[in-house]
mmCIF file of C-alpha atoms in Angstrom:
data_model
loop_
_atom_site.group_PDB
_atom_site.id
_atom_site.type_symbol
_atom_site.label_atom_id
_atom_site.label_comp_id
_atom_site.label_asym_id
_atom_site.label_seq_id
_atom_site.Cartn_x
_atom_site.Cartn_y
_atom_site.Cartn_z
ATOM 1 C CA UNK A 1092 -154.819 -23.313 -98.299
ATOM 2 C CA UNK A 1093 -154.757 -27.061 -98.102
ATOM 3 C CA UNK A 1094 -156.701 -29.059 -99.927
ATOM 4 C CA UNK A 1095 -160.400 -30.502 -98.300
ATOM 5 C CA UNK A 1096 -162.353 -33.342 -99.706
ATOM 6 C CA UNK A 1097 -165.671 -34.046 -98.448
ATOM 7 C CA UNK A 1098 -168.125 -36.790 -99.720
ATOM 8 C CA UNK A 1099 -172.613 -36.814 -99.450
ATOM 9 C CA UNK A 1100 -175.127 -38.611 -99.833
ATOM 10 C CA UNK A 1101 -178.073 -37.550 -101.855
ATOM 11 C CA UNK A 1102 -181.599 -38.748 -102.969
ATOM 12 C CA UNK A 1103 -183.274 -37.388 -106.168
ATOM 13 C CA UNK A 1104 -187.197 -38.558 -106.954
ATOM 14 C CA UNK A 1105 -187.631 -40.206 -110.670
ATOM 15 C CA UNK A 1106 -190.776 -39.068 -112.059
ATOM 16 C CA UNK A 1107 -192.802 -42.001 -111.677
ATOM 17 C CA UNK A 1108 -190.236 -45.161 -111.552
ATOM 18 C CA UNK A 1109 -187.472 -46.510 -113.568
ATOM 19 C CA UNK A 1110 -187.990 -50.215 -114.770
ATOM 20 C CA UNK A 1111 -185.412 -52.736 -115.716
ATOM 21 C CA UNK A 1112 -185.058 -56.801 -116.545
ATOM 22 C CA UNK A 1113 -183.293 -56.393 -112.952
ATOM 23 C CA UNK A 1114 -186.055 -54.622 -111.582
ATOM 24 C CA UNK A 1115 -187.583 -50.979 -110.903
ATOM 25 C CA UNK A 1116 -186.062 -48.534 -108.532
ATOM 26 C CA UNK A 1117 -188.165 -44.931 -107.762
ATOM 27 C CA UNK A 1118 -185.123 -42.625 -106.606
ATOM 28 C CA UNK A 1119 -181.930 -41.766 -107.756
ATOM 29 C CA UNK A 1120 -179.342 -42.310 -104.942
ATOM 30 C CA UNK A 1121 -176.350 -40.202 -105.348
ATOM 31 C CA UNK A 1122 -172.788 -39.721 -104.211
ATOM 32 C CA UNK A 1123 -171.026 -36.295 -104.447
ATOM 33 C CA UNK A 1124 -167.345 -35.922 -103.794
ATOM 34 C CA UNK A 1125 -166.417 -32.031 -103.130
ATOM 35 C CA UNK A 1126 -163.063 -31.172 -103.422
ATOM 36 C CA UNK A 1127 -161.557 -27.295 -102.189
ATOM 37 C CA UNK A 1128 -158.594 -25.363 -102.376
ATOM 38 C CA UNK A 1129 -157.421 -22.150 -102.148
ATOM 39 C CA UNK A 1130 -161.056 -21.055 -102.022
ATOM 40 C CA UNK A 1131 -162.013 -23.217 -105.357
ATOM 41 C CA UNK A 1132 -164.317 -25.940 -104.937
ATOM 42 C CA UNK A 1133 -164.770 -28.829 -107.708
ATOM 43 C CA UNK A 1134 -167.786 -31.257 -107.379
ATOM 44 C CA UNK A 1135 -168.374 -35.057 -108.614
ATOM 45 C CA UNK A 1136 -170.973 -36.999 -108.861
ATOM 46 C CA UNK A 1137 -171.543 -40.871 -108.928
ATOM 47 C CA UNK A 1138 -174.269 -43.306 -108.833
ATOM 48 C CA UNK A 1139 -173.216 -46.682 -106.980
ATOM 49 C CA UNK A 1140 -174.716 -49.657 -109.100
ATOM 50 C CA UNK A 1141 -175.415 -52.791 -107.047
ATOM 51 C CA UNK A 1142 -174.815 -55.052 -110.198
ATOM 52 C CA UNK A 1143 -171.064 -54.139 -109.666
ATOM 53 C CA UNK A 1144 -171.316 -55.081 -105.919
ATOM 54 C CA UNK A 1145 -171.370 -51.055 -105.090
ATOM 55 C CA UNK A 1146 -173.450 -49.592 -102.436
ATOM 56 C CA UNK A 1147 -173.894 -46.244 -101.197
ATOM 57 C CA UNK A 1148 -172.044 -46.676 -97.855
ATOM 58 C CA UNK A 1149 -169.307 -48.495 -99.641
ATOM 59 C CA UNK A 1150 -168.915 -45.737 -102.498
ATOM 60 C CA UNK A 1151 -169.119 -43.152 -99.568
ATOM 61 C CA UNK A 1152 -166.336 -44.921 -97.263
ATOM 62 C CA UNK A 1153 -164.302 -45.194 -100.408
ATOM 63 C CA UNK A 1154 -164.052 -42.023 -101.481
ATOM 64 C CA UNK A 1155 -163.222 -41.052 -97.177
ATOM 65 C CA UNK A 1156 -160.891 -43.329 -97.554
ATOM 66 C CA UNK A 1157 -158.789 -41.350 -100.410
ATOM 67 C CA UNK A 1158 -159.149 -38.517 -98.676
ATOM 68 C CA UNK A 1159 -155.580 -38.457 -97.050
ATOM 69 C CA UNK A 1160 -154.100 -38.720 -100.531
ATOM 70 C CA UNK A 1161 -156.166 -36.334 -102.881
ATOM 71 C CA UNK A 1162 -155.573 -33.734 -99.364
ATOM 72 C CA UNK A 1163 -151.700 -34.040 -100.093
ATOM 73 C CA UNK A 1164 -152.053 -33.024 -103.551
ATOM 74 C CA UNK A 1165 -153.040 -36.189 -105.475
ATOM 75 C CA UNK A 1166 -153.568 -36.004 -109.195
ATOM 76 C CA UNK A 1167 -155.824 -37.717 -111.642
ATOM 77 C CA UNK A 1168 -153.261 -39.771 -113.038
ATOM 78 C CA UNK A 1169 -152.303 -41.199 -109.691
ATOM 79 C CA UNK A 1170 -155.658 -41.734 -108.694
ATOM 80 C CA UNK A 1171 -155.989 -43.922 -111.609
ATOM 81 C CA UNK A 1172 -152.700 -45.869 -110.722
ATOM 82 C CA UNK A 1173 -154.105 -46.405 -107.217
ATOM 83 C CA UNK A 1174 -157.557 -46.398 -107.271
ATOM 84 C CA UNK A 1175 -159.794 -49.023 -109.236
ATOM 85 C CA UNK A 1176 -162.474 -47.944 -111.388
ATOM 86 C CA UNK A 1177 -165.909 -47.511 -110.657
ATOM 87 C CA UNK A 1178 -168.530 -44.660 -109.026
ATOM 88 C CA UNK A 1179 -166.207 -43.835 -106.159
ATOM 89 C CA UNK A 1180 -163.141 -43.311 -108.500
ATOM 90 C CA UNK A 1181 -165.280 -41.279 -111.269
ATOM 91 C CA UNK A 1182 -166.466 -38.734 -108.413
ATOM 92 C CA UNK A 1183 -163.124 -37.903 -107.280
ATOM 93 C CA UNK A 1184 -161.572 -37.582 -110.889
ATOM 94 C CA UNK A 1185 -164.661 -35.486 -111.974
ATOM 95 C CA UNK A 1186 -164.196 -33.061 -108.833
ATOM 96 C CA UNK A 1187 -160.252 -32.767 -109.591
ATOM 97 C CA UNK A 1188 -161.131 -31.832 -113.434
ATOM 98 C CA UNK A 1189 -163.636 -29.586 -111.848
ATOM 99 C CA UNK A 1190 -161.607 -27.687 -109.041
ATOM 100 C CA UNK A 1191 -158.768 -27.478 -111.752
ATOM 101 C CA UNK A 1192 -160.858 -25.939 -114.509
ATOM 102 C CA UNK A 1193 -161.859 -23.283 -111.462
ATOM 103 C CA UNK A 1194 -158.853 -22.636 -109.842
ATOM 104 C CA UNK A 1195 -157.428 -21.967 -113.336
ATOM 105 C CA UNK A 1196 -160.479 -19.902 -114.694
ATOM 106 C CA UNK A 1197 -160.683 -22.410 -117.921
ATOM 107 C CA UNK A 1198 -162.851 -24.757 -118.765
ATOM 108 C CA UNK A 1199 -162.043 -28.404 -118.901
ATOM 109 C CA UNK A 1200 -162.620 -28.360 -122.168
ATOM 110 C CA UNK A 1201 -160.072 -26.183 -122.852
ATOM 111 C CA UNK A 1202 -157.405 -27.535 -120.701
ATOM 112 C CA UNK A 1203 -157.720 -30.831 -122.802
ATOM 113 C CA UNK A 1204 -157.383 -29.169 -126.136
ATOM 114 C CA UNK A 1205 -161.018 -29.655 -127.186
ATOM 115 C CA UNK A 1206 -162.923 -27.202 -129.597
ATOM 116 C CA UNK A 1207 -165.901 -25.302 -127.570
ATOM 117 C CA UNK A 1208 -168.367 -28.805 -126.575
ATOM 118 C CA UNK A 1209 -171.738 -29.068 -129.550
ATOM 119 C CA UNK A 1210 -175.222 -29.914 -128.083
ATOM 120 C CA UNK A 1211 -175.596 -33.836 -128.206
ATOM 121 C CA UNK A 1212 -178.804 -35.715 -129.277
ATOM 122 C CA UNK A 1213 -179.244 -38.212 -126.321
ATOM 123 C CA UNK A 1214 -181.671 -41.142 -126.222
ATOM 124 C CA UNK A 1215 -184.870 -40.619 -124.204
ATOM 125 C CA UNK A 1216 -185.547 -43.951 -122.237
ATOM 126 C CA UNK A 1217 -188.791 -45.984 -122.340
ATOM 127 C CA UNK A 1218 -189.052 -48.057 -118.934
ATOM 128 C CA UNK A 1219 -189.547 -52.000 -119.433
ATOM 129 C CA UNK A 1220 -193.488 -52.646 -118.991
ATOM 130 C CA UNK A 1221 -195.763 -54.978 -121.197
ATOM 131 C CA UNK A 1222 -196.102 -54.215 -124.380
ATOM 132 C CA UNK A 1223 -199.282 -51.964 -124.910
ATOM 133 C CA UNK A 1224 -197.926 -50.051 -121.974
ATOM 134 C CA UNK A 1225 -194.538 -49.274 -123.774
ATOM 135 C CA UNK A 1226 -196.018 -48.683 -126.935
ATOM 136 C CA UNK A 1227 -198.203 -46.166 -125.178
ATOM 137 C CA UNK A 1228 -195.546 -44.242 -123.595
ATOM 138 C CA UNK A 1229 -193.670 -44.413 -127.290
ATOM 139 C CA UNK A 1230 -196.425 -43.075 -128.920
ATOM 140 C CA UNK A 1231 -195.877 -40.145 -126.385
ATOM 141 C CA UNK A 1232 -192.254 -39.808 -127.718
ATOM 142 C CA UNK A 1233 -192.230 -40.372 -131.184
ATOM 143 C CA UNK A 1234 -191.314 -36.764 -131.617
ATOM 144 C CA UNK A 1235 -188.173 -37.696 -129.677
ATOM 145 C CA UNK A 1236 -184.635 -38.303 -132.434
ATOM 146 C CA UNK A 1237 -183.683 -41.045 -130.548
ATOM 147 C CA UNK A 1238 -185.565 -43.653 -128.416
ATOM 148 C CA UNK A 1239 -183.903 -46.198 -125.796
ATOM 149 C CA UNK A 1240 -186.253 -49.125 -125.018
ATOM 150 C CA UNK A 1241 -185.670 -51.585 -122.243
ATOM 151 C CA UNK A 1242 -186.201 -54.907 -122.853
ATOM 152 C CA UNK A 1243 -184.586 -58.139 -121.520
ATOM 153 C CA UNK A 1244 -187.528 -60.856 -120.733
ATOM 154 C CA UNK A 1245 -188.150 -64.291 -122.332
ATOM 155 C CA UNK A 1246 -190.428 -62.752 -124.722
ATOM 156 C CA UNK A 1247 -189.317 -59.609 -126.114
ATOM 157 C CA UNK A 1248 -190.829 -59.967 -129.342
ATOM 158 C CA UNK A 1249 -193.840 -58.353 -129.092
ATOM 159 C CA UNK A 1250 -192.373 -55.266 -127.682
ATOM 160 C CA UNK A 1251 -190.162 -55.081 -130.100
ATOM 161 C CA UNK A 1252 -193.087 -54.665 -132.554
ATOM 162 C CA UNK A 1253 -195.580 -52.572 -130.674
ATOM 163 C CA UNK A 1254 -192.813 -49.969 -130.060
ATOM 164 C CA UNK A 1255 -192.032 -49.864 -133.648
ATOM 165 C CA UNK A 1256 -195.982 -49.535 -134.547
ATOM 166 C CA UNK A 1257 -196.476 -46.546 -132.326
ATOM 167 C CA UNK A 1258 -193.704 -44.738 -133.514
ATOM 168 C CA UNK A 1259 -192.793 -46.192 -137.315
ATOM 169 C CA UNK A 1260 -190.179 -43.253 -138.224
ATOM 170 C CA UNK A 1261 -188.452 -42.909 -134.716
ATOM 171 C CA UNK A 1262 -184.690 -43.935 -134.150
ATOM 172 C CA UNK A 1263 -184.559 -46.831 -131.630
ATOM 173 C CA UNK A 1264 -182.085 -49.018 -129.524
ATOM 174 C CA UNK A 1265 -183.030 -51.012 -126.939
ATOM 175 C CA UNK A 1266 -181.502 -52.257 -124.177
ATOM 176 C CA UNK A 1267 -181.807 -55.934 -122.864
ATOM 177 C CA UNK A 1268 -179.780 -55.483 -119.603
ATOM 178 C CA UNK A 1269 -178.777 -59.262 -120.162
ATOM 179 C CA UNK A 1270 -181.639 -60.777 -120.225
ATOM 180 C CA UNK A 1271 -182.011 -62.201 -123.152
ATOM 181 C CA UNK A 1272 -180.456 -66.282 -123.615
ATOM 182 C CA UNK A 1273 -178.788 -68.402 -126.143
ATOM 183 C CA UNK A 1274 -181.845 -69.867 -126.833
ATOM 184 C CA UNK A 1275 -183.793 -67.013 -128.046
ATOM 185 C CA UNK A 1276 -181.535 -64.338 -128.813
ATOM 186 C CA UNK A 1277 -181.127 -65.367 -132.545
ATOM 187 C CA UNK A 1278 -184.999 -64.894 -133.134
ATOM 188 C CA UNK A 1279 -185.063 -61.585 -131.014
ATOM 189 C CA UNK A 1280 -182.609 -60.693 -133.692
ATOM 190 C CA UNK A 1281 -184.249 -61.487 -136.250
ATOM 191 C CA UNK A 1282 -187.129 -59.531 -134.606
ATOM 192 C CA UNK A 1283 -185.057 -56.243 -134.310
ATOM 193 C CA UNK A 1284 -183.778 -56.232 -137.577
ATOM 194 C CA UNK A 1285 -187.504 -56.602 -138.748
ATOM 195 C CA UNK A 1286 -188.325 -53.595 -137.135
ATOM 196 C CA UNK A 1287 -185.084 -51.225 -138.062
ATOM 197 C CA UNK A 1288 -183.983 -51.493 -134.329
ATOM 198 C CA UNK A 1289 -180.230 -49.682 -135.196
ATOM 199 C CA UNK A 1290 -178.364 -51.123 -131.549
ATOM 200 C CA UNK A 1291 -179.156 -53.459 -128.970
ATOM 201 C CA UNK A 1292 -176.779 -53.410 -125.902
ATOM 202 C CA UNK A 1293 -175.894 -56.294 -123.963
ATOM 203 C CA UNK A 1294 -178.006 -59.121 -125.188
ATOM 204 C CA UNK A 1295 -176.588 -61.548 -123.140
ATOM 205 C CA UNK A 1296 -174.905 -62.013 -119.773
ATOM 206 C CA UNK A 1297 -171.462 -61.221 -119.078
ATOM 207 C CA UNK A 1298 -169.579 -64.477 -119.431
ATOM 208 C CA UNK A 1299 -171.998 -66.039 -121.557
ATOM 209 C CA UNK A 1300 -171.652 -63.552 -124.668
ATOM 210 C CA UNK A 1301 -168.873 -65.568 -126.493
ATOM 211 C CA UNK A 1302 -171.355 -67.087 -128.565
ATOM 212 C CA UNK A 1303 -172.076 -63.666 -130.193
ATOM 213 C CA UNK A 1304 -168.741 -64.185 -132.262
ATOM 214 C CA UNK A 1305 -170.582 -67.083 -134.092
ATOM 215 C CA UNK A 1306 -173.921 -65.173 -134.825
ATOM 216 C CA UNK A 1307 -174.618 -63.200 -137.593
ATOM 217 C CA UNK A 1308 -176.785 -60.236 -137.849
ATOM 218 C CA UNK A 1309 -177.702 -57.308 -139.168
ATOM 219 C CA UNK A 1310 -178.367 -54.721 -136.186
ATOM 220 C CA UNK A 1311 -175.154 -53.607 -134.615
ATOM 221 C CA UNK A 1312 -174.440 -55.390 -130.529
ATOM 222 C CA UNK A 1313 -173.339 -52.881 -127.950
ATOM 223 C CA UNK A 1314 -171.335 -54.229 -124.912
ATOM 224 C CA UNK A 1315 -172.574 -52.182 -121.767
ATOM 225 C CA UNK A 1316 -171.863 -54.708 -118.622
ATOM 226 C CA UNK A 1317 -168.938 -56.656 -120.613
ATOM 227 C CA UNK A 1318 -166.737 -53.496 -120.345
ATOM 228 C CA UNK A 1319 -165.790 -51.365 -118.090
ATOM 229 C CA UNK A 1320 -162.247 -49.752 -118.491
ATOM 230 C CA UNK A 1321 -159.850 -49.761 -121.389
ATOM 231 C CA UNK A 1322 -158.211 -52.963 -121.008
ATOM 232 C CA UNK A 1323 -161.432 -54.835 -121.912
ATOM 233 C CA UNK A 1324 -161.626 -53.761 -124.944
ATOM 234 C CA UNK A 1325 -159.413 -56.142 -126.861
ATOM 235 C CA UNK A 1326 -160.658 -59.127 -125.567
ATOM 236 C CA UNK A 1327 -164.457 -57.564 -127.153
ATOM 237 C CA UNK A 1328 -163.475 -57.238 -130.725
ATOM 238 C CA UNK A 1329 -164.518 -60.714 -131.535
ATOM 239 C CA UNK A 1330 -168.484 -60.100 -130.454
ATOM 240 C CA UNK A 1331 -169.460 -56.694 -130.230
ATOM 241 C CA UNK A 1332 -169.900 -54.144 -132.745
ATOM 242 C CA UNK A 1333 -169.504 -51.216 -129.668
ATOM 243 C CA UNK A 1334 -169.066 -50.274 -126.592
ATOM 244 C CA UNK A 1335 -170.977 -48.310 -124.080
ATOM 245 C CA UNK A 1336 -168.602 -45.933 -122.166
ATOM 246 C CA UNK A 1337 -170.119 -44.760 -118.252
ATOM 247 C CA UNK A 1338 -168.119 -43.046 -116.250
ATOM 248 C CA UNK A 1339 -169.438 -44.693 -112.920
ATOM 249 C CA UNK A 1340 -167.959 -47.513 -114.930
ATOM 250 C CA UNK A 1341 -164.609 -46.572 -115.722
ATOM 251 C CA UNK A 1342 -163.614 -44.783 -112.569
ATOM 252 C CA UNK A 1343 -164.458 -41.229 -114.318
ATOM 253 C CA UNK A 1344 -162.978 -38.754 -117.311
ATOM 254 C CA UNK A 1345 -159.926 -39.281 -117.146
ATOM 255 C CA UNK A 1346 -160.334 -42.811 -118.159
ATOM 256 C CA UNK A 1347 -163.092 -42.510 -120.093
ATOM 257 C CA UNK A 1348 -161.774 -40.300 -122.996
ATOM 258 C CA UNK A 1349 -158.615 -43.085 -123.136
ATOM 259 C CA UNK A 1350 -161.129 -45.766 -123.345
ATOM 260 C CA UNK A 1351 -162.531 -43.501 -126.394
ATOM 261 C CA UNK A 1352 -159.555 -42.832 -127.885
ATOM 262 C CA UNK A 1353 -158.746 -46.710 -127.495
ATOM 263 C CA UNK A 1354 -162.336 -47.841 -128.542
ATOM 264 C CA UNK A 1355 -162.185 -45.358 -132.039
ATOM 265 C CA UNK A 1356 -158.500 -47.128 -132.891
ATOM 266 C CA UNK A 1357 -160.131 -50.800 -132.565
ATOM 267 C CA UNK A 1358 -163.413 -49.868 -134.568
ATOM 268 C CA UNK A 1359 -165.645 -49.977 -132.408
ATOM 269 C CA UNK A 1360 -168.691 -48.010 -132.608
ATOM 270 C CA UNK A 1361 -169.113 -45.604 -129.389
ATOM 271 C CA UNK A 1362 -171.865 -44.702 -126.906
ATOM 272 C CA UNK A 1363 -171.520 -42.971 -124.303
ATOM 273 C CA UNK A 1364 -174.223 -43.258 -121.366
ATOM 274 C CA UNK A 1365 -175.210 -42.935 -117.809
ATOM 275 C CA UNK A 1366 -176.785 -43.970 -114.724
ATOM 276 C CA UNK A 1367 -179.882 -42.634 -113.694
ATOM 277 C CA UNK A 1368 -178.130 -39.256 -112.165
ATOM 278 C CA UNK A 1369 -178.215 -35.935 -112.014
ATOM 279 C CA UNK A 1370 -177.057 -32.773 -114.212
ATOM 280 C CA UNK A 1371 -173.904 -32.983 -112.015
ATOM 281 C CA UNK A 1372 -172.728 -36.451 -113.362
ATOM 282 C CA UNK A 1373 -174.344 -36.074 -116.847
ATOM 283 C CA UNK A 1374 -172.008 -32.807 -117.338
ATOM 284 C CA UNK A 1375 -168.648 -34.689 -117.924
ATOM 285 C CA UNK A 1376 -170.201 -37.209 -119.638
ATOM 286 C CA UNK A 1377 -171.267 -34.488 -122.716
ATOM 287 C CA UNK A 1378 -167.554 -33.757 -123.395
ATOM 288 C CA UNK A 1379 -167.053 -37.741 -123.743
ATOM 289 C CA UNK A 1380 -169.876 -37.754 -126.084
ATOM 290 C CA UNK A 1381 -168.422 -35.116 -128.559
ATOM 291 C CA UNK A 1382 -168.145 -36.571 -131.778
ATOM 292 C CA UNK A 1383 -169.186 -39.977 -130.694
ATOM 293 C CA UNK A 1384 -172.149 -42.391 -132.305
ATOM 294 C CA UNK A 1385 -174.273 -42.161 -129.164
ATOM 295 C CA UNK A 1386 -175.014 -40.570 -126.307
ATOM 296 C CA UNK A 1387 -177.493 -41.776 -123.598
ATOM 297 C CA UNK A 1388 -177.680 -39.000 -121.045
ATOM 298 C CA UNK A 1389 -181.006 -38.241 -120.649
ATOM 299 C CA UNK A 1390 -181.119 -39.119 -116.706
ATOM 300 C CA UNK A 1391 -182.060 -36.081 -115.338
ATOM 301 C CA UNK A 1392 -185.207 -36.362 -117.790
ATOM 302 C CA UNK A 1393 -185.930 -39.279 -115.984
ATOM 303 C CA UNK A 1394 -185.912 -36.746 -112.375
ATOM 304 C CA UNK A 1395 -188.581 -35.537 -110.725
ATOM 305 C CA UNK A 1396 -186.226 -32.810 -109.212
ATOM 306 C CA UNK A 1397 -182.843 -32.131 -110.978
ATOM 307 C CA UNK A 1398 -179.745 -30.003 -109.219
ATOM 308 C CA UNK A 1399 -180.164 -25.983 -110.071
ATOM 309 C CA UNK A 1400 -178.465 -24.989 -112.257
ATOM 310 C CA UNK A 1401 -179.068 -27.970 -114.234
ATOM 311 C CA UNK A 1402 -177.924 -28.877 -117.993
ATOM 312 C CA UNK A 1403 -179.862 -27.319 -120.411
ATOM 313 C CA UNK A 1404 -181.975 -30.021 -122.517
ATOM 314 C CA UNK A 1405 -183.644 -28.368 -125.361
ATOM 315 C CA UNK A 1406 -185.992 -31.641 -126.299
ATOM 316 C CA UNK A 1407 -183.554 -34.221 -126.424
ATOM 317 C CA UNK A 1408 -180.543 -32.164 -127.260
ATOM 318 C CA UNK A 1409 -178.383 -31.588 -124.627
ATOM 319 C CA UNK A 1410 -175.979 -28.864 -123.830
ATOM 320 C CA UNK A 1411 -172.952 -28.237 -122.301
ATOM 321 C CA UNK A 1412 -172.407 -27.926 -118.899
ATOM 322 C CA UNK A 1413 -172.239 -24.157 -117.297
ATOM 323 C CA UNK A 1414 -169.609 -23.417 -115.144
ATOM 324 C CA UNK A 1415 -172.251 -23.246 -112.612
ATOM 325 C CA UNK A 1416 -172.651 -26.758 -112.482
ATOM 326 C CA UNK A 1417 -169.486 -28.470 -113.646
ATOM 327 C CA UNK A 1418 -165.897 -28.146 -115.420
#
């Protein structure tokens, strides 16, 4: 039977809102690329991120627009030749791994040589608010390994320190989402590392991040919207400490796991995290994060109503995917 690829839109309620420096958003809109054959289906999921100039339509019409290709037998490798990376590319790689680990009753786990996937700890993310709010909802995860706190405003200080009071022996990163400047990022360093902050991603705006080759510190500085594939990589050594690997930012699995491989021969520390999403497009993303430093995949947490069957989160440890749902 000849291959079929469909594409959908979805919408998934976040309990409560999500909150950013960019600004606060109260539904997860979702992509889903389907892919069948010979009575196998494979599914992938992406989120479209308007920072990257991607809409829903756009991602949607994409992924249509490949259909021609991927319907004549197109395989992940080509897709990466001839498609650029981003949501629309990471839903159609994650469907082929999917309809490939189906039609071939193995998991794609196996069919890439990996040892049976471990549970991962991922962070648990604490929206941007003012500080008493934060520290609040903290306090209300300080049993939680690993804390993610947004930040990115003139004035992050304070946060910074009311998170760490409400929850003195938690494991923290935070976030700035590029909003922090040249003029105050040295003292919101000097903040962080007074409060045992271990990583903060993407201080500073893309393009204006040179500067972080000059400063010295001592918490680690995560690129998240500096890179994107594996040929940015290089260019990052002289700034960031790691790199924050998202599928809906490399153009799915397939890249990902040779950015990895790429990111672990340069030195860089690895994370590996998400968009606000659901089970389906967290479920790749756990194989990525085997054996990395980080994983940030707690976005169906963030859900009001999650795909069934879902992943499994045990706390803040995170399984693999079923077959059910993925791979």
């Amino acid at each position: 039977m000849r291959r079929h690829l469909e594409a959908t839109t979805e919408s998934f309620p976040i309990a409560g809102s999500f909150t950013i420096s960019r600004g606060s958003k109260t539904e997860a809109e979702v992509v889903t690329c389907t892919i069948g054959e010979n009575g196998f289906t494979g599914r992938g999921e992406c989120v479209p991120y308007r920072r990257y100039g991607e809409t829903i339509d756009g991602v949607f019409e994409a992924i249509r627009a490949m259909a021609p290709a991927i319907e004549q037998g197109m395989d992940r490798l080509s897709l990466r030749r001839e498609m650029k990376s981003g949501a629309a590319r990471n839903a159609i790689d994650c469907a082929l791994f999917d309809l490939e680990a189906k039609s071939g009753g193995a998991r794609v786990a196996t069919l890439l040589g990996m040892a049976d996937p471990a549970p991962v700890v991922t962070c648990y993310t604490i929206s941007l608010a003012d500080p008493a709010t934060m520290a609040t909802q903290v306090a209300a995860n300080a049993h939680r390994p690993l804390l993610k706190i947004k930040l990115g405003t003139e004035n992050d200080a304070d946060r910074i320190r009311a998170v760490r009071a409400a929850a003195p022996n938690a494991r923290i990163v935070v976030d700035a989402n590029e909003g922090w400047t040249p003029a105050n990022i040295e003292h919101h360093l000097a903040v962080a590392a007074q409060a045992n902050i271990e990583l903060i991603e993407q201080p500073l705006p893309v393009g204006k991040d040179s500067i972080l080759n000059g400063i010295s510190r001592k918490v680690s500085i995560c690129a998240d919207e500096s890179v994107h594939s594996t040929d940015d990589l290089l260019a990052l050594r002289d700034r960031y400490d790691a790199v924050n690997i998202k599928l809906d930012k490399s153009g799915g699995l397939t890249e990902g796991l040779l950015m990895k491989a790429e990111a672990k021969r340069l030195g860089f520390k690895i994370m590996v995290g998400c968009m606000v999403g659901t089970s389906l497009a967290m479920a790749p993303a756990v194989l990525l994060a085997q054996g990395c430093d980080y994983a940030d995949l707690d976005g169906p947490l963030l859900l009001a109503r999650d795909r069934v069957p879902g992943l499994r989160y045990d706390g803040s440890l995170v399984s693999a995917p079923q077959p059910e749902l993925w791979g």
